[in-house]
mmCIF file of C-alpha atoms in Angstrom:
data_model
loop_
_atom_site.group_PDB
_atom_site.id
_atom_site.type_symbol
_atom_site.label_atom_id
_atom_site.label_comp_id
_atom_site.label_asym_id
_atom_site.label_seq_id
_atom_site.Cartn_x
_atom_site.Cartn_y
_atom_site.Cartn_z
ATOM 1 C CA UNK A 1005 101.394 129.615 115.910
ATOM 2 C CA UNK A 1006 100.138 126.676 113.513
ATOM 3 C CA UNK A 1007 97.311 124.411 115.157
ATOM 4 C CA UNK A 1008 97.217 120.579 116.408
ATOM 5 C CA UNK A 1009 93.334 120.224 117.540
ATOM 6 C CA UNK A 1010 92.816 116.374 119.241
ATOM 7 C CA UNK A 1011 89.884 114.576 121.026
ATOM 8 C CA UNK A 1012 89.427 116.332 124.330
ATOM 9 C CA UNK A 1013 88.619 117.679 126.897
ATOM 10 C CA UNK A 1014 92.136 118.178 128.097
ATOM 11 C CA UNK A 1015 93.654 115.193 129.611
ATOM 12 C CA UNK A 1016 92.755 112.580 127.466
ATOM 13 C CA UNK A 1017 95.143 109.815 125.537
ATOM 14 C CA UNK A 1018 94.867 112.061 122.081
ATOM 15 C CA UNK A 1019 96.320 114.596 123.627
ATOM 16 C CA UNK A 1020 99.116 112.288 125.028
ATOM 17 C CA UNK A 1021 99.366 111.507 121.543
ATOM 18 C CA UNK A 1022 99.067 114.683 119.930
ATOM 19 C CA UNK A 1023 102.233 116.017 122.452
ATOM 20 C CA UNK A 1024 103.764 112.858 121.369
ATOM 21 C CA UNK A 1025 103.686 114.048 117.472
ATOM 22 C CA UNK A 1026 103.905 118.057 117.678
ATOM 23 C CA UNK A 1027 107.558 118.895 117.978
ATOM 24 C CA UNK A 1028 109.040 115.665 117.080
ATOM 25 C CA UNK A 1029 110.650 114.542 113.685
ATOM 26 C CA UNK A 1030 107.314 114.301 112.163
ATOM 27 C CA UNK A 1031 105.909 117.785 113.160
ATOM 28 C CA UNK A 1032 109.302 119.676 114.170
ATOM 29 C CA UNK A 1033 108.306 123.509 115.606
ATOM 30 C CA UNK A 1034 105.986 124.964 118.269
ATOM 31 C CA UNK A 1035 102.871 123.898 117.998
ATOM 32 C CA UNK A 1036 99.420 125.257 119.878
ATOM 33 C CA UNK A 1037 97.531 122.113 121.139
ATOM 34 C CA UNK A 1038 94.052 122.719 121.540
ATOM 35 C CA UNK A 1039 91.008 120.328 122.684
ATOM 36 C CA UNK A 1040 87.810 119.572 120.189
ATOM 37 C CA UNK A 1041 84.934 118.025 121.907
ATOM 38 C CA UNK A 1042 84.547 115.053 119.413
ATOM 39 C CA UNK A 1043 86.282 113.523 116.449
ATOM 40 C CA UNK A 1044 84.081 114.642 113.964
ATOM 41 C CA UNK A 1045 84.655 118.308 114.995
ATOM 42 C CA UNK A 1046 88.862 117.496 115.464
ATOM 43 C CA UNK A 1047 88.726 116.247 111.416
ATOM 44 C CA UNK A 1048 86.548 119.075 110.291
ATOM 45 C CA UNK A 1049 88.534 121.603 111.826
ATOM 46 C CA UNK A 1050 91.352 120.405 109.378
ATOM 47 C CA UNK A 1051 89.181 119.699 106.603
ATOM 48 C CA UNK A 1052 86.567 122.362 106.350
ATOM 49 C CA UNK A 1053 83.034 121.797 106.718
ATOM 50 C CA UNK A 1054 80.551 122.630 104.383
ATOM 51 C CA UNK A 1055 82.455 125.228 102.722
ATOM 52 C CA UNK A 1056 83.926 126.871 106.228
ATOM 53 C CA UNK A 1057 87.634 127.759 106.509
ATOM 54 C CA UNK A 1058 89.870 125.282 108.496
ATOM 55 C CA UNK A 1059 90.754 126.372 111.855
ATOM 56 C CA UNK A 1060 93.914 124.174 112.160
ATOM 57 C CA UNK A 1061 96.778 122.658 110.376
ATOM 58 C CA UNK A 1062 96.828 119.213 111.578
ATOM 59 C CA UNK A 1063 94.493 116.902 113.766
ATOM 60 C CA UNK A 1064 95.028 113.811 116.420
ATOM 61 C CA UNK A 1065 92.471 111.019 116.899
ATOM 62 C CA UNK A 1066 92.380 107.691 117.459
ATOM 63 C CA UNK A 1067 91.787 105.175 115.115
ATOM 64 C CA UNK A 1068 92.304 101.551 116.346
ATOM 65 C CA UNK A 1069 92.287 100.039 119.907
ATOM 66 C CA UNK A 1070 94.182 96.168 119.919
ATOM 67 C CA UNK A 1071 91.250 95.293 122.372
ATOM 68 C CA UNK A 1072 88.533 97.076 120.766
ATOM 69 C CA UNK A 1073 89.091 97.052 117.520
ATOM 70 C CA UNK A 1074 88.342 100.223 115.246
ATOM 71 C CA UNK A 1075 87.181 103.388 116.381
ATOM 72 C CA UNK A 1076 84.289 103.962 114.054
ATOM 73 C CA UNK A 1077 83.456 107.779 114.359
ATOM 74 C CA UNK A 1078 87.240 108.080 113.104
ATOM 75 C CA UNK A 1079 86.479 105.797 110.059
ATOM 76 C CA UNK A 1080 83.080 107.755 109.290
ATOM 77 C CA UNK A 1081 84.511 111.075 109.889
ATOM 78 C CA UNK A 1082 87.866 109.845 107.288
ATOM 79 C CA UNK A 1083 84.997 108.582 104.948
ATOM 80 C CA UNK A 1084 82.624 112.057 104.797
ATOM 81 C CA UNK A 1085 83.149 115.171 103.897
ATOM 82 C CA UNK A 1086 86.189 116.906 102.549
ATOM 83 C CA UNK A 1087 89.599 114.839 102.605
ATOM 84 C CA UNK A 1088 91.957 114.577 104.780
ATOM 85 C CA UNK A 1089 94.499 112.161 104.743
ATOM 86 C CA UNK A 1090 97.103 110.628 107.470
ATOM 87 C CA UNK A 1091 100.746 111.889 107.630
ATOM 88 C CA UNK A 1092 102.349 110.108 110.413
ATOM 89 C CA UNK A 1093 100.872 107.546 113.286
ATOM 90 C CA UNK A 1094 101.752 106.773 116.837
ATOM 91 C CA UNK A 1095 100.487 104.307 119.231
ATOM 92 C CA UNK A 1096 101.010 104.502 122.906
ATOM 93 C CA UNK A 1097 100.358 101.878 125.704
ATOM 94 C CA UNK A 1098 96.825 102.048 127.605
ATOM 95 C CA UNK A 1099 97.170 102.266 131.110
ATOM 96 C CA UNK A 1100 93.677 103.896 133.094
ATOM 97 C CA UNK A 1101 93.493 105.229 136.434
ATOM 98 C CA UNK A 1102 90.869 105.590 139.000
ATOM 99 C CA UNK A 1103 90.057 109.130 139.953
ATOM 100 C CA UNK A 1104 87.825 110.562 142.561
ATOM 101 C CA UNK A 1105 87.996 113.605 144.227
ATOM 102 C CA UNK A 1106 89.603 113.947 147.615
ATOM 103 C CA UNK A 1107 88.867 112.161 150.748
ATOM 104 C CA UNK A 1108 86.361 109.549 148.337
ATOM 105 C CA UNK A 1109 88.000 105.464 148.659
ATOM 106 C CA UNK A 1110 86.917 103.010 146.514
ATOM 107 C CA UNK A 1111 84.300 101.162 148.902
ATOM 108 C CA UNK A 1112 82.117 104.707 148.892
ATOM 109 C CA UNK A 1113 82.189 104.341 144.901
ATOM 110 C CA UNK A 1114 78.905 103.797 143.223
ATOM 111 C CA UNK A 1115 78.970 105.641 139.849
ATOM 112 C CA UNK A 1116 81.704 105.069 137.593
ATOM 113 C CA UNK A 1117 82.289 107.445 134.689
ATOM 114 C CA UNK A 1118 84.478 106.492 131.069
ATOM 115 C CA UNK A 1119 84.425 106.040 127.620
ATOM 116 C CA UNK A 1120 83.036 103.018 126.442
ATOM 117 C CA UNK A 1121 86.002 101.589 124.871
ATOM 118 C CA UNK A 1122 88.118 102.106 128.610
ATOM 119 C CA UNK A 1123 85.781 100.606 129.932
ATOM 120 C CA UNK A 1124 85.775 97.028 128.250
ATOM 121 C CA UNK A 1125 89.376 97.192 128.868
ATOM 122 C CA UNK A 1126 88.523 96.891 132.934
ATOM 123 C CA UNK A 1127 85.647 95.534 132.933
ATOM 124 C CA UNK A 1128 87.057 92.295 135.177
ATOM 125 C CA UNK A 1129 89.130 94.945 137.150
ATOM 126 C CA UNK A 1130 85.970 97.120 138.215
ATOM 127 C CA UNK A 1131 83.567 93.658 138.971
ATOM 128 C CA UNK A 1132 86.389 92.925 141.036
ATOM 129 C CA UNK A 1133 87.031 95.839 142.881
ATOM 130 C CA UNK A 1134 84.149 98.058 142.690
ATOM 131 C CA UNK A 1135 80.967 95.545 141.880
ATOM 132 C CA UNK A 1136 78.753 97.998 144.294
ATOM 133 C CA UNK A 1137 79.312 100.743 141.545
ATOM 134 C CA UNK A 1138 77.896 101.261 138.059
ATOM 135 C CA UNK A 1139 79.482 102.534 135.283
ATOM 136 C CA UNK A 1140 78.306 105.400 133.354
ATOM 137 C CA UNK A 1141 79.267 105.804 129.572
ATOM 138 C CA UNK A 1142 80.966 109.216 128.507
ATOM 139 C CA UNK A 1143 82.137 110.912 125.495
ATOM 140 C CA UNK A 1144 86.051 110.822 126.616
ATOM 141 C CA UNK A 1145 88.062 109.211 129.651
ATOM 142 C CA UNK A 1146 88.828 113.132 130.104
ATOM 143 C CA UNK A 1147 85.294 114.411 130.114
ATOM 144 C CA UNK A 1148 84.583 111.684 132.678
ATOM 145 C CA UNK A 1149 87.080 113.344 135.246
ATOM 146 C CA UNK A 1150 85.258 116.673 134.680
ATOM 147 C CA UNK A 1151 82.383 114.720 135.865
ATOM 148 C CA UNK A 1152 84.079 113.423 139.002
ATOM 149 C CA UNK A 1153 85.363 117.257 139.469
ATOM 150 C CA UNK A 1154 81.996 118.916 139.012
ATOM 151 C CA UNK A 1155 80.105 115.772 141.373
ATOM 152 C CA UNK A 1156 77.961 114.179 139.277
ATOM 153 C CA UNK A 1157 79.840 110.837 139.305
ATOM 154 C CA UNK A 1158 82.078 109.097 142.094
ATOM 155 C CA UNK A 1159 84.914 108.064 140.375
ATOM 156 C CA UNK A 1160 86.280 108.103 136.504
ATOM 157 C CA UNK A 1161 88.435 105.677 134.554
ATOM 158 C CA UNK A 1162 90.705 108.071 133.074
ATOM 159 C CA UNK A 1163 94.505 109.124 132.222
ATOM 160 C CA UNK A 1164 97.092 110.004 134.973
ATOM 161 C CA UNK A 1165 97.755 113.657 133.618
ATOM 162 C CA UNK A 1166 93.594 113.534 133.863
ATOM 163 C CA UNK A 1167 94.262 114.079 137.480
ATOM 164 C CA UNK A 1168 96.327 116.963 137.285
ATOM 165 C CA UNK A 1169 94.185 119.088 134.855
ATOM 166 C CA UNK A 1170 90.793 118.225 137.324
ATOM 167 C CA UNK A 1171 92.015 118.385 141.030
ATOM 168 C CA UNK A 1172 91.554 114.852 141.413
ATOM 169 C CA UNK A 1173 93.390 111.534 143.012
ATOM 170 C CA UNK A 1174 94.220 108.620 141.946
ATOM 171 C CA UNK A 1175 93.174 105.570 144.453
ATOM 172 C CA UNK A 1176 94.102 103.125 141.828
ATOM 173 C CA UNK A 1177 96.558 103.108 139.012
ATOM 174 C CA UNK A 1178 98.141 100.990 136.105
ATOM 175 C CA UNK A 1179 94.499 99.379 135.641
ATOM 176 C CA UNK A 1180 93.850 97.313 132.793
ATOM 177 C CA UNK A 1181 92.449 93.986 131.798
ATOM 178 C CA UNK A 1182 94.909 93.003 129.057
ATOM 179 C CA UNK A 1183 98.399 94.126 130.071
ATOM 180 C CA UNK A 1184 99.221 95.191 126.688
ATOM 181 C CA UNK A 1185 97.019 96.962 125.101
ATOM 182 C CA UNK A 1186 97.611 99.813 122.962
ATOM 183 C CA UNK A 1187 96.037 102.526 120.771
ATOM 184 C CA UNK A 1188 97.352 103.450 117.412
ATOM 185 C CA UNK A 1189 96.726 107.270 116.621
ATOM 186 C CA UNK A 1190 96.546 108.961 113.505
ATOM 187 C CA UNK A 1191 97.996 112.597 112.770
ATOM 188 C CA UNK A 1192 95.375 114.092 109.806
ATOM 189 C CA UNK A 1193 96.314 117.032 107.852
ATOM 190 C CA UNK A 1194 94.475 118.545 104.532
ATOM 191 C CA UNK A 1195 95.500 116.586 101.322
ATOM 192 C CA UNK A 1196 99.214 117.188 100.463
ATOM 193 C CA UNK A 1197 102.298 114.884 98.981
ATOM 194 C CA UNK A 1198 103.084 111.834 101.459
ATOM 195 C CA UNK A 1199 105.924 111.633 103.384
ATOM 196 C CA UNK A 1200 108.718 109.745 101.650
ATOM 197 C CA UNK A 1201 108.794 105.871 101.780
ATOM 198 C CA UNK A 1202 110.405 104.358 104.495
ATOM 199 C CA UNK A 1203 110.579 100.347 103.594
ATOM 200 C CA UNK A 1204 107.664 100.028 106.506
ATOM 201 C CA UNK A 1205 104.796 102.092 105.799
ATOM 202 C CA UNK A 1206 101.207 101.981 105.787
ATOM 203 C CA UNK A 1207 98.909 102.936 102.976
ATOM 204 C CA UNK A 1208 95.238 103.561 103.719
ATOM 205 C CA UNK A 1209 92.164 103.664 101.642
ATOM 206 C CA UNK A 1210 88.360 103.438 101.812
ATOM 207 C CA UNK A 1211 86.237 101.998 99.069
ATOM 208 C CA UNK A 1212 82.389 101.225 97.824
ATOM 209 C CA UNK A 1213 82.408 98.303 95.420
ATOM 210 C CA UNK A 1214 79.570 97.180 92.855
ATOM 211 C CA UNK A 1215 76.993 95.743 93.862
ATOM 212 C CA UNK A 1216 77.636 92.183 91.863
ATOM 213 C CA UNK A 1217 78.512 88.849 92.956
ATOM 214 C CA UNK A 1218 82.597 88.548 93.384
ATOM 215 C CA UNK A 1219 83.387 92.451 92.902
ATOM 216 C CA UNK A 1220 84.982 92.258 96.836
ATOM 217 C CA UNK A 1221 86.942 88.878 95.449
ATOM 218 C CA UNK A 1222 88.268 90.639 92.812
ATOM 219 C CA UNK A 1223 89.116 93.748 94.168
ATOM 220 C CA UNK A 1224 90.951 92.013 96.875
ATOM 221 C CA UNK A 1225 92.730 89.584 93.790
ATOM 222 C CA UNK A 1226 94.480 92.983 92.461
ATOM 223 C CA UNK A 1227 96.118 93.756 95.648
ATOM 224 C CA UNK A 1228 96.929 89.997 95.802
ATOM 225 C CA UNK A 1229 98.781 89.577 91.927
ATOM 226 C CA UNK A 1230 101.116 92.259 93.256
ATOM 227 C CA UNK A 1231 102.349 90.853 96.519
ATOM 228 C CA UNK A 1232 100.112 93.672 98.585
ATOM 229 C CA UNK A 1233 99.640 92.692 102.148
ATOM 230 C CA UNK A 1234 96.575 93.122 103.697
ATOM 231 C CA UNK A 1235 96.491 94.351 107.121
ATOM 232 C CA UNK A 1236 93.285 95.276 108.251
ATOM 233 C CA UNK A 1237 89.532 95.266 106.410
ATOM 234 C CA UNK A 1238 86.429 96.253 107.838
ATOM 235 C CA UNK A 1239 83.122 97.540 106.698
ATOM 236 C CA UNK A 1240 81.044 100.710 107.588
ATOM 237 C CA UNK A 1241 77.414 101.609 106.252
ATOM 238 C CA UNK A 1242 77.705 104.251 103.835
ATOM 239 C CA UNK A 1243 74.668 106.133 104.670
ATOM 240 C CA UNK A 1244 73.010 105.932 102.031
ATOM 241 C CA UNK A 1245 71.006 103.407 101.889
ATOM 242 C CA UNK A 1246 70.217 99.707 103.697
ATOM 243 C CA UNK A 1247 72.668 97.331 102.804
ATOM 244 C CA UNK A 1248 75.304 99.345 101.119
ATOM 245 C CA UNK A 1249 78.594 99.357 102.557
ATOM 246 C CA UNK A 1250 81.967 101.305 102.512
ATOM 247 C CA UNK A 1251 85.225 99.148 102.667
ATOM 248 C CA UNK A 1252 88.149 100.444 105.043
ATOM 249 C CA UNK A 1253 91.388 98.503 103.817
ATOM 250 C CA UNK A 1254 95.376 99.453 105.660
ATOM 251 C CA UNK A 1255 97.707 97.949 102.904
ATOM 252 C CA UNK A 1256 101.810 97.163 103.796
ATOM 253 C CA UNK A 1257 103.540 99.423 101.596
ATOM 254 C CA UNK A 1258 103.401 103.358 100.302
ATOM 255 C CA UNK A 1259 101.574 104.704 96.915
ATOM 256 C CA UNK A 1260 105.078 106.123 95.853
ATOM 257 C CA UNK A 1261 106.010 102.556 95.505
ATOM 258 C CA UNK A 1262 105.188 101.346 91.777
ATOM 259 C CA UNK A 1263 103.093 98.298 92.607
ATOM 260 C CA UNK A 1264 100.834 100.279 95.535
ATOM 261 C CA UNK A 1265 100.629 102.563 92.480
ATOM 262 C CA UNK A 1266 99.233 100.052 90.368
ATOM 263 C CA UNK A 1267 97.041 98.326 92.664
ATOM 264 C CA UNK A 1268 95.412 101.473 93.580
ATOM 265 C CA UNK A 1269 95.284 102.138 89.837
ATOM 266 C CA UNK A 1270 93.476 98.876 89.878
ATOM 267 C CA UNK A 1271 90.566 99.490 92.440
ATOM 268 C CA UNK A 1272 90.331 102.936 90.873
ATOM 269 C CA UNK A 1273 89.241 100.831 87.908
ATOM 270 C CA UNK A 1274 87.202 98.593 89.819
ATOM 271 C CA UNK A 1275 85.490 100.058 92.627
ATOM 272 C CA UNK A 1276 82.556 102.824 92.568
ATOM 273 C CA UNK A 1277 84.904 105.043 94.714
ATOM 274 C CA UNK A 1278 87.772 104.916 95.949
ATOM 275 C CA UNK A 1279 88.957 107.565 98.860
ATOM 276 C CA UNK A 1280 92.862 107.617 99.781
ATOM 277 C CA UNK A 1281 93.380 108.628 103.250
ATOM 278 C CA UNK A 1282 97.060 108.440 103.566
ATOM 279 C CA UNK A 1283 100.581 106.370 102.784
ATOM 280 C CA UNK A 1284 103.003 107.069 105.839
ATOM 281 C CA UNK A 1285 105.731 105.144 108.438
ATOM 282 C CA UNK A 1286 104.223 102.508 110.952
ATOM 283 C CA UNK A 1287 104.635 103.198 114.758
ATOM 284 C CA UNK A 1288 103.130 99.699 115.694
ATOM 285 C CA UNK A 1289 105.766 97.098 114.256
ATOM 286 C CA UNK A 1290 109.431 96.070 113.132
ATOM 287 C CA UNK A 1291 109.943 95.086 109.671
ATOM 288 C CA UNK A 1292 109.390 91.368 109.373
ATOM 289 C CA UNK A 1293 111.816 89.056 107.352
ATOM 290 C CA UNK A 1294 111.126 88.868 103.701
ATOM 291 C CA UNK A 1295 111.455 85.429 101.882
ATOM 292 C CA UNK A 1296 113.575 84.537 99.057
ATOM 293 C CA UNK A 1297 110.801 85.072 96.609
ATOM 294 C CA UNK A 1298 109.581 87.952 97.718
ATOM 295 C CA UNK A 1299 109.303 91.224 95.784
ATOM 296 C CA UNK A 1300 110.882 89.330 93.062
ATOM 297 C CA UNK A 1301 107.720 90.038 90.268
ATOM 298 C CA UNK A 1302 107.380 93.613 92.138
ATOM 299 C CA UNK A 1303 109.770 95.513 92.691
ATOM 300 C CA UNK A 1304 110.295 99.067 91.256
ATOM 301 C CA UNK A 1305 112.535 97.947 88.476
ATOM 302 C CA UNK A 1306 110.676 95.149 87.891
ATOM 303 C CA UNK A 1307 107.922 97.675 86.865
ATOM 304 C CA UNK A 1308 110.331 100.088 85.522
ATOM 305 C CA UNK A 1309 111.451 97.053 82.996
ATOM 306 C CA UNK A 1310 108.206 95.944 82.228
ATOM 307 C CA UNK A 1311 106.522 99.375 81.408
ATOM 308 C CA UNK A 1312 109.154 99.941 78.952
ATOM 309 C CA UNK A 1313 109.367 96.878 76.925
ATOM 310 C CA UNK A 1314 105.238 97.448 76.341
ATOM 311 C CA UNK A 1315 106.539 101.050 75.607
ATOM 312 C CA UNK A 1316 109.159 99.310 73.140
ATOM 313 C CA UNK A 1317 106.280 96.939 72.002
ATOM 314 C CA UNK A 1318 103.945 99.615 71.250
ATOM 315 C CA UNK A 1319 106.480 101.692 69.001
ATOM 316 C CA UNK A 1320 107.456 98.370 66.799
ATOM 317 C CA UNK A 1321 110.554 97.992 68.387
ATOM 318 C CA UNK A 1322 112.660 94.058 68.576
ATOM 319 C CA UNK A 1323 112.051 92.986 72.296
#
């Protein structure tokens, strides 16, 4: 049976997300879920590392918190190593529970256990319901219920199903800061043909620029000259050395359409690499209303027209 690996240990929103993709439209079948301890390990297992055969098909992580912002071990792990690119997305609401194990109430709390990025989403709920306690950081809300389980913390903020793979209860539920707060998941597979265009769909791609005044200004004029909307940009270190930088650009739209094409065509031209990491549907939004103008110097035929009266230029043809 083929192989969805996601950000464990068991109980954790990937794998809420990863059940949420295996089987469906996206990834019809039976699938064998299985837990990787971080996301570095869940990509490599899909891409390979360092010569070593994959050990799954496909891979869940998450990518983007609308509190947090960015995961960034997703974006380094995308950025390193050998591709993988994004095939589908989901995004599911963020609602935490408080764990403990039985017979513990929330007044004999003192050590709280979560991920980092849980816990700035209740940070007002735990100073005002458990300021006695402090809270510990920890690889995964999931991991932090095995802590509760095995007794070396009080209480976790984790997910409900976290309860039923630890033996633990729940003495507080629906917790969360901002009432609407989501996390948008990506579904990784080794490189292959993107899915077909919807009309609302998501292109990804990481680039290093040149090191010369204006080269981010004009990378970012290509995408603008062909009506490419912007979604998200953020920088990472590349590693290399101090001061050098790796762009992470989302762009509205799919490489299958002509002027995605030639935009990435552009920053190909441009940019000192250029990494695609995927062109697929968006979970996280409706289509928005286009104006009257719009798409007018870029649609398809627009480019199909153009490229062939240069064609008919070039061969001394009357245009």
């Amino acid at each position: 049976m083929p192989r969805v690996v996601y950000l464990g240990p068991e109980g954790t929103f990937s794998e809420q997300a990863a059940r949420a993709l295996a089987g469906s439209e996206v990834v019809p079948g039976d699938w064998a879920l299985a837990p990787s301890a971080t996301i570095h390990e869940a990509v490599r297992s899909v891409s390979g590392a360092s010569g070593t055969t994959p050990t799954a098909e496909l891979a869940v992580v998450p990518v983007e918190n609308s509190v947090e912002g960015s995961v960034v071990a997703t974006l380094d792990a995308l950025s390193s190593g050998a591709p993988t690119v994004a095939v589908a997305e989901t995004v599911l609401p963020v609602r935490f529970s408080v764990l403990t194990r039985p017979g513990t109430t929330l007044d004999q709390v003192r050590t709280v256990a979560t991920h980092p990025h849980a816990a700035a989403q209740v940070r007002g709920w735990l100073a005002d319901n458990v300021p006695q306690a402090t809270v510990l950081p920890s690889t995964s809300t999931a991991a932090a219920a095995r802590s509760v389980r095995d007794g070396e913390v009080d209480a976790s903020i984790s997910t409900p199903v976290a309860a039923e793979h630890y033996g633990l209860v729940a003495v507080a539920g629906d917790v969360a800061d901002v009432r609407h707060a989501e996390t948008r998941f990506l579904l990784l597979s080794r490189p292959v043909a993107p899915p077909p265009p919807t009309g609302w769909d998501r292109t990804s791609i990481a680039v290093v620029l040149p090191n010369h005044p204006g080269s981010l200004a004009g990378a970012l004029h290509e995408l603008a000259l062909r009506d490419i909307s912007l979604s998200r940009i953020e920088s990472r270190p590349t590693r290399n050395r101090l001061g050098e930088y790796r762009f992470f650009l989302d762009l509205d739209g799919h490489v299958r359409e002509s002027r995605m094409a030639d935009g990435l065509a552009a920053l190909r031209r441009r940019c000192v690499t250029v990494r695609f990491l995927g062109s697929f549907p968006k979970a996280d939004a409706i289509p928005r209303a286009h104006g009257p103008d719009e798409g007018r110097h870029t649609s398809d035929e627009v480019f199909a027209e153009a490229s062939a009266w240069v064609r008919a230029v070039r061969e001394g043809k009357e245009v």
